[in-house]
Short mmCIF file of C-alpha atoms and ligand atoms in Angstrom, two decimals:
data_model
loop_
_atom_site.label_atom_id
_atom_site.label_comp_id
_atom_site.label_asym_id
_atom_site.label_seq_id
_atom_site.Cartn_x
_atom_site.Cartn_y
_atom_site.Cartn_z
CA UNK A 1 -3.91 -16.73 17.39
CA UNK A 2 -3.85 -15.76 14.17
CA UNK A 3 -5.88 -18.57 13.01
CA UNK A 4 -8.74 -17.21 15.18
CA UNK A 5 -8.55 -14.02 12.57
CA UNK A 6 -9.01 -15.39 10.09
CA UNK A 7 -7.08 -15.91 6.68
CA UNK A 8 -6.95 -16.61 3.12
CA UNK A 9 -7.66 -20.06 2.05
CA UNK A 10 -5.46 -19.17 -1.28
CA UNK A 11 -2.84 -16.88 -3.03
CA UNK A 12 -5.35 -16.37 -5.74
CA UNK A 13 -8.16 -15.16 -2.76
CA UNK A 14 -6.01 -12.90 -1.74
CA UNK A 15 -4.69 -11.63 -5.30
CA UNK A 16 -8.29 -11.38 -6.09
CA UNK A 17 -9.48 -9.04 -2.86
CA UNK A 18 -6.54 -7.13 -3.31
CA UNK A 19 -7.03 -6.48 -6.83
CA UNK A 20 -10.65 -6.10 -6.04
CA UNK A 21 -9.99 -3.48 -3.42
CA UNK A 22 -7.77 -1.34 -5.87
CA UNK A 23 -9.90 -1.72 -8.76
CA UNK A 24 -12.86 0.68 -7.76
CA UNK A 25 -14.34 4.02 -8.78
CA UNK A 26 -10.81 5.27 -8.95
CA UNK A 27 -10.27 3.14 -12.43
CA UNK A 28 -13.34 3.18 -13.80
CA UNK A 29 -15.11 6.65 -13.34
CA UNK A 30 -11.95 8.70 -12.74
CA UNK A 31 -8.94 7.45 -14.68
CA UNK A 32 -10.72 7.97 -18.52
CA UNK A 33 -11.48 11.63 -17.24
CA UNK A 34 -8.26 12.14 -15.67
CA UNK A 35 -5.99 11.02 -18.71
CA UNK A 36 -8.31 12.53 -21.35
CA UNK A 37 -7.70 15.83 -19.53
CA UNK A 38 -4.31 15.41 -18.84
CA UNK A 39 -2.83 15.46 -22.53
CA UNK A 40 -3.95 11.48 -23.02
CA UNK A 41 -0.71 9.16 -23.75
CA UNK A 42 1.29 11.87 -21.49
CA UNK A 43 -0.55 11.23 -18.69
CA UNK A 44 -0.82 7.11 -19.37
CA UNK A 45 3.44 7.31 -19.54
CA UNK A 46 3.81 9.66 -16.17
CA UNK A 47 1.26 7.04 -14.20
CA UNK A 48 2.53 4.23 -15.23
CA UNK A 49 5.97 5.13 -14.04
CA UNK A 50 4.59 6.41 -10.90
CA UNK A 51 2.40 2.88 -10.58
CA UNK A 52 5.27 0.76 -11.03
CA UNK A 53 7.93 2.24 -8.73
CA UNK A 54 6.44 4.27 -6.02
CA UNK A 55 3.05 2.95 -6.05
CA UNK A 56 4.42 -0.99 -6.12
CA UNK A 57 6.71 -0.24 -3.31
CA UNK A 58 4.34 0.85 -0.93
CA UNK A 59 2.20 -1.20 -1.78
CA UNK A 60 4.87 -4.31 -1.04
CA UNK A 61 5.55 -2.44 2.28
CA UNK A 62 2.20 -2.08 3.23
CA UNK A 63 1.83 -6.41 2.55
CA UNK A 64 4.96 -6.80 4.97
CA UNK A 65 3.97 -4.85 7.72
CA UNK A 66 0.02 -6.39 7.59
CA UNK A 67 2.19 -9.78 7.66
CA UNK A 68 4.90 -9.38 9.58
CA UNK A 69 2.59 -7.79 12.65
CA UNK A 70 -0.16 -9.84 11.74
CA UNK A 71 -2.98 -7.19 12.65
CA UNK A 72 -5.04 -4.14 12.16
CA UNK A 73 -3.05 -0.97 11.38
CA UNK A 74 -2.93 0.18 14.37
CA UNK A 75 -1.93 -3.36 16.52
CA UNK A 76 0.95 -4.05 13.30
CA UNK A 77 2.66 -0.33 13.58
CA UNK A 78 2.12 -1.48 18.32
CA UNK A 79 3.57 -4.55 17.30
CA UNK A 80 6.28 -3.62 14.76
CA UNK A 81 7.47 -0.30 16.66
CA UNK A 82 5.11 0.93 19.08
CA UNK A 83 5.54 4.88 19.99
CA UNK A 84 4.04 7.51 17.72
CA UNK A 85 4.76 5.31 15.26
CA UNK A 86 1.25 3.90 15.83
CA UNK A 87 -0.21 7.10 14.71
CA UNK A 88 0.08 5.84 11.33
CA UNK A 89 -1.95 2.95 12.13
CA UNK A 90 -4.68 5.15 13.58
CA UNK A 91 -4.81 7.65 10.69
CA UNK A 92 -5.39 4.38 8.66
CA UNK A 93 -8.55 3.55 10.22
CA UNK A 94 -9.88 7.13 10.83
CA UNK A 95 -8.70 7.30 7.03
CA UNK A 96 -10.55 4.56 5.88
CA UNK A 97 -13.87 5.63 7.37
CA UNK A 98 -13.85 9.29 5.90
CA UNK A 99 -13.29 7.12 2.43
CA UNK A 100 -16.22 4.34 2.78
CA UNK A 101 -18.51 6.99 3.69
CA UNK A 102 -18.51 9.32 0.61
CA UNK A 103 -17.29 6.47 -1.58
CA UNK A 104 -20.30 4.64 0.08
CA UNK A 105 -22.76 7.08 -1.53
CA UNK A 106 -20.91 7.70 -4.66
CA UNK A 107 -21.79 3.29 -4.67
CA UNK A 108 -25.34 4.56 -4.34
CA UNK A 109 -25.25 5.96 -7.02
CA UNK A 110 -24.50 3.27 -9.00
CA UNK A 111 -27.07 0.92 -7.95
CA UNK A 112 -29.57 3.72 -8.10
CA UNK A 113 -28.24 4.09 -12.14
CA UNK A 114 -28.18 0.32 -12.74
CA UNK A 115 -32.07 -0.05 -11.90
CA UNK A 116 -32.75 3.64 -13.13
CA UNK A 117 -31.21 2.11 -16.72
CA UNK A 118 -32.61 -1.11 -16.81
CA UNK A 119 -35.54 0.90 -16.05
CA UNK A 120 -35.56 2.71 -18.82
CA UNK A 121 -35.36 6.84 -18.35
CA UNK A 122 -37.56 7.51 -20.78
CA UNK A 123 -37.73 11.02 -22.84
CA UNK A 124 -34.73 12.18 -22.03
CA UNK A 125 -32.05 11.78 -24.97
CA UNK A 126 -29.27 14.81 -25.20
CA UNK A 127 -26.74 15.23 -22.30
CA UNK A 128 -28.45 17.91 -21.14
CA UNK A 129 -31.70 16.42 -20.56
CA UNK A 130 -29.36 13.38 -18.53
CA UNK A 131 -27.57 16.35 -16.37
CA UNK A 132 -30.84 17.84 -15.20
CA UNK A 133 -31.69 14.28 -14.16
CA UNK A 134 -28.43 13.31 -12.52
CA UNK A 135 -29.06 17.14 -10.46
CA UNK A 136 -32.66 16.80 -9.26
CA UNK A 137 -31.65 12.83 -8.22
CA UNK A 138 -28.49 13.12 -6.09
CA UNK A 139 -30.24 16.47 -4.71
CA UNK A 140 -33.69 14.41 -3.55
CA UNK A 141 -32.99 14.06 0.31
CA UNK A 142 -34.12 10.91 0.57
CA UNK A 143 -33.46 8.16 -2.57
CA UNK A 144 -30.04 8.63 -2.78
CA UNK A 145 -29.46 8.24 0.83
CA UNK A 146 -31.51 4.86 0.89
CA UNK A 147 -29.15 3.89 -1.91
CA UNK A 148 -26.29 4.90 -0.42
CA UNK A 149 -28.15 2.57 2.96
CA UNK A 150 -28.04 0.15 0.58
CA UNK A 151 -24.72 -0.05 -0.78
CA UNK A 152 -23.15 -0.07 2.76
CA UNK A 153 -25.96 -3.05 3.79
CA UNK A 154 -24.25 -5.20 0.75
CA UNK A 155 -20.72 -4.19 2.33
CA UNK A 156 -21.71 -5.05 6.16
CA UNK A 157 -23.45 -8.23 5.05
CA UNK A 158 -19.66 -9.46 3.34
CA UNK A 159 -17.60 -7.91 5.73
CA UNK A 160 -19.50 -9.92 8.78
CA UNK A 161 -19.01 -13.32 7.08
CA UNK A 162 -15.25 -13.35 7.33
CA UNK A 163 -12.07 -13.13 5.26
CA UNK A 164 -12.42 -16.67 4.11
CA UNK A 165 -16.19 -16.65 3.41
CA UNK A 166 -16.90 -13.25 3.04
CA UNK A 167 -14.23 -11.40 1.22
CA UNK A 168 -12.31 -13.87 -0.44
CA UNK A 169 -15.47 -15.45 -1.56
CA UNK A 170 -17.34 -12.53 -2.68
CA UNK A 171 -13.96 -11.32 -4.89
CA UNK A 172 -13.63 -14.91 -6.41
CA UNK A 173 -17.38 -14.36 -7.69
CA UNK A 174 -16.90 -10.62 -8.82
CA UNK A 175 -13.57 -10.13 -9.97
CA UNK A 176 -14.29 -12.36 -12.84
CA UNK A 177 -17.30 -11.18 -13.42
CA UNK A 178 -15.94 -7.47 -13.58
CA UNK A 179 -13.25 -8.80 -15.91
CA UNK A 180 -15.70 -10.25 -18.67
CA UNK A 181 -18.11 -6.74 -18.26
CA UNK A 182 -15.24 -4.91 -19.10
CA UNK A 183 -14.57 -6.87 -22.24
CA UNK A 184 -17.59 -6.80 -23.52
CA UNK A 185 -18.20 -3.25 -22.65
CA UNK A 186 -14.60 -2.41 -24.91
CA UNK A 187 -15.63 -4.61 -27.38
CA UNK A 188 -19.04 -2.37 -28.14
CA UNK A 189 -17.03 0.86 -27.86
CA UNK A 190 -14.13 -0.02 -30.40
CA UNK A 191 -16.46 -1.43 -32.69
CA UNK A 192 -18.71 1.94 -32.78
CA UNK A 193 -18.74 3.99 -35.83
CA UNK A 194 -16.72 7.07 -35.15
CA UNK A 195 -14.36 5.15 -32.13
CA UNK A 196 -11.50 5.82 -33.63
CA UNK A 197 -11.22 9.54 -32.80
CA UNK A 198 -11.99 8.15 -29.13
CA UNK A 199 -8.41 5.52 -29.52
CA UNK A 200 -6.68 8.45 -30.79
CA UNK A 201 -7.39 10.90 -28.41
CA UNK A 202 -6.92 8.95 -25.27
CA UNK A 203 -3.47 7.29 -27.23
CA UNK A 204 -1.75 10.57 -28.94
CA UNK A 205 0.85 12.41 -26.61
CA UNK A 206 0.09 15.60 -26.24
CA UNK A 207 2.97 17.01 -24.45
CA UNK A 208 2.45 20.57 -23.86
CA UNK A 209 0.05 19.40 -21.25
CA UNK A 210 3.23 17.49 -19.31
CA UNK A 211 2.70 20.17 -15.94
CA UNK A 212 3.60 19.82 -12.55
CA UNK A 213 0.01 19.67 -11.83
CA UNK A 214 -0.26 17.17 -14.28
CA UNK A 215 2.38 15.20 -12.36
CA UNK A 216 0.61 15.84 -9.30
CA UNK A 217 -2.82 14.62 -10.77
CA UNK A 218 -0.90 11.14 -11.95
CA UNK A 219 0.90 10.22 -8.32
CA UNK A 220 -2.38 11.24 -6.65
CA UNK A 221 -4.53 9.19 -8.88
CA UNK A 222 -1.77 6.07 -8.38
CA UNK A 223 -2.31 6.01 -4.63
CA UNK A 224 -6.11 6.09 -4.47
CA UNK A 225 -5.97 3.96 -7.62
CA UNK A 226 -4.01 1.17 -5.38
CA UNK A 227 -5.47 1.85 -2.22
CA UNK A 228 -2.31 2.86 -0.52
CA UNK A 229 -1.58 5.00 2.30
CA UNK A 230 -5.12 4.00 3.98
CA UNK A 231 -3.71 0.58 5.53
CA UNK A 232 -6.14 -1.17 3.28
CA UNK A 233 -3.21 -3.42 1.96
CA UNK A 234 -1.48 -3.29 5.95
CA UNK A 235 -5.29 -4.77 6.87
CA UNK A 236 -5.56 -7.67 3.97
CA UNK A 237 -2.07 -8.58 4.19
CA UNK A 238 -2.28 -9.36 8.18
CA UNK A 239 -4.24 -12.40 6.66
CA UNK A 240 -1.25 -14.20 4.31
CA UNK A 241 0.03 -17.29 5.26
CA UNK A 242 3.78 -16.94 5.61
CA UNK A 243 4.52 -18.96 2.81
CA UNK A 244 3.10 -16.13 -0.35
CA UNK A 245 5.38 -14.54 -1.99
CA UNK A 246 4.63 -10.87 -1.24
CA UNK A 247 7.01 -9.33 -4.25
CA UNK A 248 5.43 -11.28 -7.04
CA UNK A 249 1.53 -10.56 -5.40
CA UNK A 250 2.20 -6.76 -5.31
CA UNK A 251 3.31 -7.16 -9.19
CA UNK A 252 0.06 -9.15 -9.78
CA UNK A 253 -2.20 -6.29 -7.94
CA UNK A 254 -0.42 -3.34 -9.75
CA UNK A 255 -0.65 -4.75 -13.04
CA UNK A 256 -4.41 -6.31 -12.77
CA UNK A 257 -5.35 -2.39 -11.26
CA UNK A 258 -3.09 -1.27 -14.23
CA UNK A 259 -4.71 -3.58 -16.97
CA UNK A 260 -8.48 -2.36 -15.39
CA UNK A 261 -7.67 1.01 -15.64
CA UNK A 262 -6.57 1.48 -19.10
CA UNK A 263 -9.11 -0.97 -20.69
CA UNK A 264 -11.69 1.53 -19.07
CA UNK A 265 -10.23 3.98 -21.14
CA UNK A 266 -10.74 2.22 -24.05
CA UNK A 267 -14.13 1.23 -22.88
CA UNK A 268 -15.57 4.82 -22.33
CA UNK A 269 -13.82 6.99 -24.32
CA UNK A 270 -14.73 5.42 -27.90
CA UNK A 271 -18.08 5.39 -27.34
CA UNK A 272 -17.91 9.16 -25.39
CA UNK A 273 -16.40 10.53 -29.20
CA UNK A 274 -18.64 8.52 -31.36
CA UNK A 275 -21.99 9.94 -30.30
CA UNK A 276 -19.98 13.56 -30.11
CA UNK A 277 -19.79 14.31 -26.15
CA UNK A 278 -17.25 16.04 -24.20
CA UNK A 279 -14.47 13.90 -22.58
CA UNK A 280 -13.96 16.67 -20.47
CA UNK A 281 -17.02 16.34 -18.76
CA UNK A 282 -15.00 15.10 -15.28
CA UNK A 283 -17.13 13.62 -12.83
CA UNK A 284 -20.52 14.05 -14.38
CA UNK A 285 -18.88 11.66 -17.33
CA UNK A 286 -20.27 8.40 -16.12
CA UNK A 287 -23.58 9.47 -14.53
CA UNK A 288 -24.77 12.19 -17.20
CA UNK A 289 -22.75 11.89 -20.74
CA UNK A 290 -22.52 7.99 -20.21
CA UNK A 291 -25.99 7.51 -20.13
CA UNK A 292 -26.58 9.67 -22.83
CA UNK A 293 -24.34 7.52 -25.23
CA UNK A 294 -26.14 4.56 -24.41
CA UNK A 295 -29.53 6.33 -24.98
CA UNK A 296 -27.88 6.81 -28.94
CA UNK A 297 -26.44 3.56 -29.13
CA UNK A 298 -28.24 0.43 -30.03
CA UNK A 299 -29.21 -2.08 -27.17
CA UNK A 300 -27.77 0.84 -24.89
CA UNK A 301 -30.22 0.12 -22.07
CA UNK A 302 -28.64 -3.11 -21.59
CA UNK A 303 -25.29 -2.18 -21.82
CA UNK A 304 -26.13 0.73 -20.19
CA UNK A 305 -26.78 -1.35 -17.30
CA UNK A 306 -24.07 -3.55 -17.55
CA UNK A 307 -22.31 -0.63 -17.77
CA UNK A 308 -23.80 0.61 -13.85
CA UNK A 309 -23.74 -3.15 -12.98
CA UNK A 310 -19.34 -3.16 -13.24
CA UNK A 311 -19.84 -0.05 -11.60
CA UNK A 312 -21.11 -1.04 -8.73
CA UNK A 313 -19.37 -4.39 -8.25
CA UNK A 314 -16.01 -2.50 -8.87
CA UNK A 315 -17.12 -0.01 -6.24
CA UNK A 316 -18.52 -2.94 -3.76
CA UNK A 317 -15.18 -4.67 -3.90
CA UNK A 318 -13.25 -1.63 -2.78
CA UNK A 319 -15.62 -1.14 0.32
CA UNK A 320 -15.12 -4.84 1.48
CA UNK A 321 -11.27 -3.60 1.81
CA UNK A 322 -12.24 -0.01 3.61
CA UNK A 323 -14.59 -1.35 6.15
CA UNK A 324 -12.49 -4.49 6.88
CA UNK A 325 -9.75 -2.06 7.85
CA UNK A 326 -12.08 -0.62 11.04
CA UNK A 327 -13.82 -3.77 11.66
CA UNK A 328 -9.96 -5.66 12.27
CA UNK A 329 -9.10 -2.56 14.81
CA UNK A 330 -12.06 -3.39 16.11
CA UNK A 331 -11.92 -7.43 16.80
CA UNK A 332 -8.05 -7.10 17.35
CA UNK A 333 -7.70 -4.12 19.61
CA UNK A 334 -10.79 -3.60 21.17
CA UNK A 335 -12.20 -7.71 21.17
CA UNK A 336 -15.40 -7.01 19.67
CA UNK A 337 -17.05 -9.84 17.72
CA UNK A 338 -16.62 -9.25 13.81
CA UNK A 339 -20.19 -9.20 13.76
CA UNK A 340 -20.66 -6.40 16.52
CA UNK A 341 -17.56 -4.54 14.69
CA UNK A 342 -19.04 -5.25 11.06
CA UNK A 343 -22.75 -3.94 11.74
CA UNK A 344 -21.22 -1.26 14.49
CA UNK A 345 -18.76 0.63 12.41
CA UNK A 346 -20.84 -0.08 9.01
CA UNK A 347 -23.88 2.30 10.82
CA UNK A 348 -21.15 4.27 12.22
CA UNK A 349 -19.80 5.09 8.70
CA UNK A 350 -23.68 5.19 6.88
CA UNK A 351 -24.41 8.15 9.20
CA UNK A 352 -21.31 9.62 8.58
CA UNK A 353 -21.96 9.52 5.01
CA UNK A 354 -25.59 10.88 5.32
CA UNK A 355 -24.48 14.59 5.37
CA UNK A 356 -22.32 13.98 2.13
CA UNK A 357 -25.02 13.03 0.26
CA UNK A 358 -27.31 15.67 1.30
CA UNK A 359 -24.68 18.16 0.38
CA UNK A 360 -25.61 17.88 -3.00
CA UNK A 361 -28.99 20.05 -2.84
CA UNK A 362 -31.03 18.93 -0.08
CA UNK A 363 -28.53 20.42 2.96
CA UNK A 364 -26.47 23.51 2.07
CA UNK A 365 -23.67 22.54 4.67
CA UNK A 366 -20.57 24.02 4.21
CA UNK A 367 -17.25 23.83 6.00
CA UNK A 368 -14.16 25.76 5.24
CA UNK A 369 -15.36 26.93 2.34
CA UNK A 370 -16.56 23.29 0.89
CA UNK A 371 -19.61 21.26 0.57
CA UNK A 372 -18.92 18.35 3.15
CA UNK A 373 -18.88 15.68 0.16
CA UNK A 374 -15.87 17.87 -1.22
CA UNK A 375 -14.36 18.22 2.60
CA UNK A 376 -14.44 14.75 2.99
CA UNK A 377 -13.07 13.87 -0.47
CA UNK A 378 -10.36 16.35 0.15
CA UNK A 379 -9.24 15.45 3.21
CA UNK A 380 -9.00 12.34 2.46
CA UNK A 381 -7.52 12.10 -0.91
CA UNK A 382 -5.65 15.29 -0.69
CA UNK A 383 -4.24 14.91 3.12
CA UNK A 384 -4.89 11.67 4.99
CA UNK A 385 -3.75 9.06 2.08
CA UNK A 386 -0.50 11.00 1.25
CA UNK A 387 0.42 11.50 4.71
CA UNK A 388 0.22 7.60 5.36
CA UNK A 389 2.16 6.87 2.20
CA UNK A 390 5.02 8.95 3.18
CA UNK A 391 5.41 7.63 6.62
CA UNK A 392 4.60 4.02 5.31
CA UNK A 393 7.71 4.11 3.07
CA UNK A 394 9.84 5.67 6.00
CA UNK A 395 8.61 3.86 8.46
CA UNK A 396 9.76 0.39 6.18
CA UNK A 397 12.86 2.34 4.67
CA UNK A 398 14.04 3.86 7.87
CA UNK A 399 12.81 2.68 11.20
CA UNK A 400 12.13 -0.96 10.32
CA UNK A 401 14.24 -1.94 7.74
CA UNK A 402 15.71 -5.55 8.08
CA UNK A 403 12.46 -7.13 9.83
CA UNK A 404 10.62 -5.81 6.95
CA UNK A 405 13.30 -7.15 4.01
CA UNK A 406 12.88 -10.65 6.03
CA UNK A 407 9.37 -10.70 5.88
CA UNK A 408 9.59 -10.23 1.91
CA UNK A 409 12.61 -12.81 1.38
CA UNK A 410 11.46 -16.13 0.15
CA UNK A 411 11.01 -19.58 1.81
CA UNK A 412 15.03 -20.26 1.34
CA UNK A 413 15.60 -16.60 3.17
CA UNK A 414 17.02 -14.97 0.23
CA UNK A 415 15.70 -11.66 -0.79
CA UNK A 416 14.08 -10.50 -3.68
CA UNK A 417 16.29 -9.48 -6.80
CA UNK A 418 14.65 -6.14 -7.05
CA UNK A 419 15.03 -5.78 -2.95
CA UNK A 420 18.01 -2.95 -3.08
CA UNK A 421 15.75 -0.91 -5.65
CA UNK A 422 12.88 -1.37 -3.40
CA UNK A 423 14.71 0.08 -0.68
CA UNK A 424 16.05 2.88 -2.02
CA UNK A 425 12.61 4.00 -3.26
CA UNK A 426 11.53 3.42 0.19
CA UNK A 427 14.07 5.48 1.85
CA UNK A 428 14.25 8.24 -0.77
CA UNK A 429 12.23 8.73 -3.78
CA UNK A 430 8.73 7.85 -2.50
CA UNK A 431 8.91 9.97 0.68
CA UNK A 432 10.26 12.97 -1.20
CA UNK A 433 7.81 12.61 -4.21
CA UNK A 434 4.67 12.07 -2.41
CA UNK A 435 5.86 14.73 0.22
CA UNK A 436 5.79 17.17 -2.54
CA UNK A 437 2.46 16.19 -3.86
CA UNK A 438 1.10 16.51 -0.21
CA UNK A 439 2.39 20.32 0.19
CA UNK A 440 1.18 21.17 -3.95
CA UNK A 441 -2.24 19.73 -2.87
CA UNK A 442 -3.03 21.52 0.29
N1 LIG B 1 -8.65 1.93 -4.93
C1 LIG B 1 -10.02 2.29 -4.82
C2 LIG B 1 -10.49 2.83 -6.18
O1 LIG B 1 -9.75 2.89 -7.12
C3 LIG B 1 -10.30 3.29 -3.74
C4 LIG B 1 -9.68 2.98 -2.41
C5 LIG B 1 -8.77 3.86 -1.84
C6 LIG B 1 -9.97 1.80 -1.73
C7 LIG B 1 -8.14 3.58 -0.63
C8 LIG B 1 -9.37 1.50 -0.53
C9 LIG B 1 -8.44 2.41 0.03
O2 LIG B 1 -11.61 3.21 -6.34
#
């Protein structure tokens, strides 16, 4: 049965499409912004905690109950408990398609930048000059959204080929090459003029800034950051052979995502103090102030591009994980083809997506008081993905407990030496901490 799903031809694959779905957007466009307004080191020292209990647990439970039901979301949580319990499988896969299709244009983007700065935009040369560019281009009604057509055409195209010679593939080619783009891309920044207030700032504790919203900000940003709560991890993990270790590949994830993240840091905010621009900027900082440094900095259009290029593949390499989760509910619950379920749900999840890119100009829609980009963001990242993790870890601390610990013990049956730690965060501190970021964000 299982071998008619599909699976991972090797421990590295996997490692490499997991790491590829956590490393996305969330590292490289939000995580510099996030810690430089945060108080810098503060913020680095609160995440990292938060990464390497909570966010390493769940992500460890999420592995054992992909493996140890050996389907989508929804047919693991059927298979594991049944009940309402599979309500957490469904809010995965509703979850995951609210996700793709904003993060699906925000992709856009990114192509759209790559060509724009290989390109060349001439005449335009201050920030300003790059945010009245960024404005009248995600507000055209129709380039963006053929971008954003685009973006989810590269995703579909993977997706339909298969774990083994789509995903796993594709992440073998791209993590790599998303590892050297962000060493070269560091190596420019440090070695600018003027980088050093850029180290400083992103590495000096400030600690009047250490806030509960602060706190908030670094839990949040560890979830999306490692694709939890979603049943991204549930989804990728249903394709492990029994005998991976799933302890030592959650360390390898959290710690590649980790490594990603803060080498972005030191990859855009150098360069962002050298040539004198705001690190405050937030989201604007890698489509209008970015592009501005490189039209200062010597050779910029090519690293400029490079720049858009690791974008992009970072951003691609999360979607693979996203859409996989709908297209597996798909082929295991409902028995379409992967095919049918790759192309169906992909359109499904483009149209979706349409109305959050027009909300930036060229379709005033607004819900509840928020453009629908900014619904669907929020009820996402504030709402659906904190509500999974909290009923993830009590679903594996509480309701499932010893199946779960056996799937993670090794070949000879004997647990994990951390196991008794893991559990406790399980049953206690991650429901109770990400429980209180889900009531401070709404
Ligand atoms: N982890 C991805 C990022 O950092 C986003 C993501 C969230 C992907 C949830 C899959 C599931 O950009």
């Amino acid at each position: 049965m299982a071998g008619s799903r599909g699976r991972f031809a090797s421990r590295l694959g996997f490692i490499l499409a997991a790491a590829g779905s956590a490393v996305g957007l969330g590292n490289v466009w939000k995580f510099p912004y996030l810690a430089g307004a945060h108080g810098g080191a503060v913020f680095l020292i609160v995440y990292l905690g938060f990464v390497f209990t909570i966010g390493i647990s769940v992500m460890l439970a999420e592995f054992a109950i992909g493996r140890a039901g050996e389907k989508n979301p929804v047919g693991a949580f059927k298979h594991l408990k049944g009940g309402a319990w599979t309500g957490v499988g469904y809010l995965g896969v509703v979850g995951s398609c609210v996700i793709l299709s904003f993060y699906s244009v925000v992709g856009g983007w990114t192509i759209a930048y790559a060509v724009k700065t290989a390109a060349g935009m001439p005449g335009l040369t201050d920030a300003k000059a790059f945010g009245g560019a960024f404005a009248a281009f995600v507000a055209d009604p129709l380039q963006p959204v053929l971008y954003h057509l685009a973006f989810m055409a590269m995703t579909i195209a993977i997706v339909a080929r298969g774990i083994e010679r789509g995903i796993e593939r594709a992440c073998r080619l791209l993590m790599p090459l998303l590892f050297v783009i962000v060493v070269v891309l560091c190596a420019r920044s440090l070695t600018l003029p003027g980088a050093m207030a850029g180290i400083k700032f992103f590495l000096n504790p400030d600690f009047s800034k250490l806030t509960g919203a602060m706190v908030t900000a670094a839990l949040g940003q560890a979830f999306f950051s490692l694709s939890l709560g979603m049943g991204s991890m549930i989804t990728l993990g249903s394709y492990l052979s029994r005998q991976t270790h799933l302890a030592g590949s959650a360390l390898w994830v959290t710690s590649l995502d980790t490594l990603i993240a803060i080498l972005a840091g030191f990859m855009i905010l150098p360069a962002v103090f050298a040539f004198g621009f705001d690190p405050g900027a937030g989201p604007g900082l890698s489509f209008i102030t970015l592009p501005a440094v490189f039209a200062k900095m010597p050779w910029g259009a090519g690293f400029g591009t490079l720049f858009f290029v690791l974008l992009a593949v970072a951003a691609l390499t999360s979607a693979f994980s996203l859409l996989e989760v709908v297209v597996a509910f798909l082929v295991d619950e409902k028995g379409w083809t992967r095919a049918k379920a790759a192309y169906g749900a992909g359109a499904a999840i483009f149209l979706l997506g349409v109305p959050s890119s027009l909300s930036f100009g060229a379709w005033e829609l607004k819900l509840f008081g928020k453009g629908f980009f900014e619904l669907m963001d929020y009820a996402a990242s504030n709402v659906m993905l904190p509500l999974g993790g909290v009923l993830i870890a009590l679903f594996v601390g509480w309701v499932v407990s010893p199946r779960i610990m056996a799937e993670t013990a090794g070949e000879d049956g004997r647990s994990f030496s951390l196991a008794p730690a893991w559990r406790v965060i399980c049953r206690y501190v991650a429901p109770l901490a990400i429980a209180w970021v889900l009531i401070s964000g709404l």
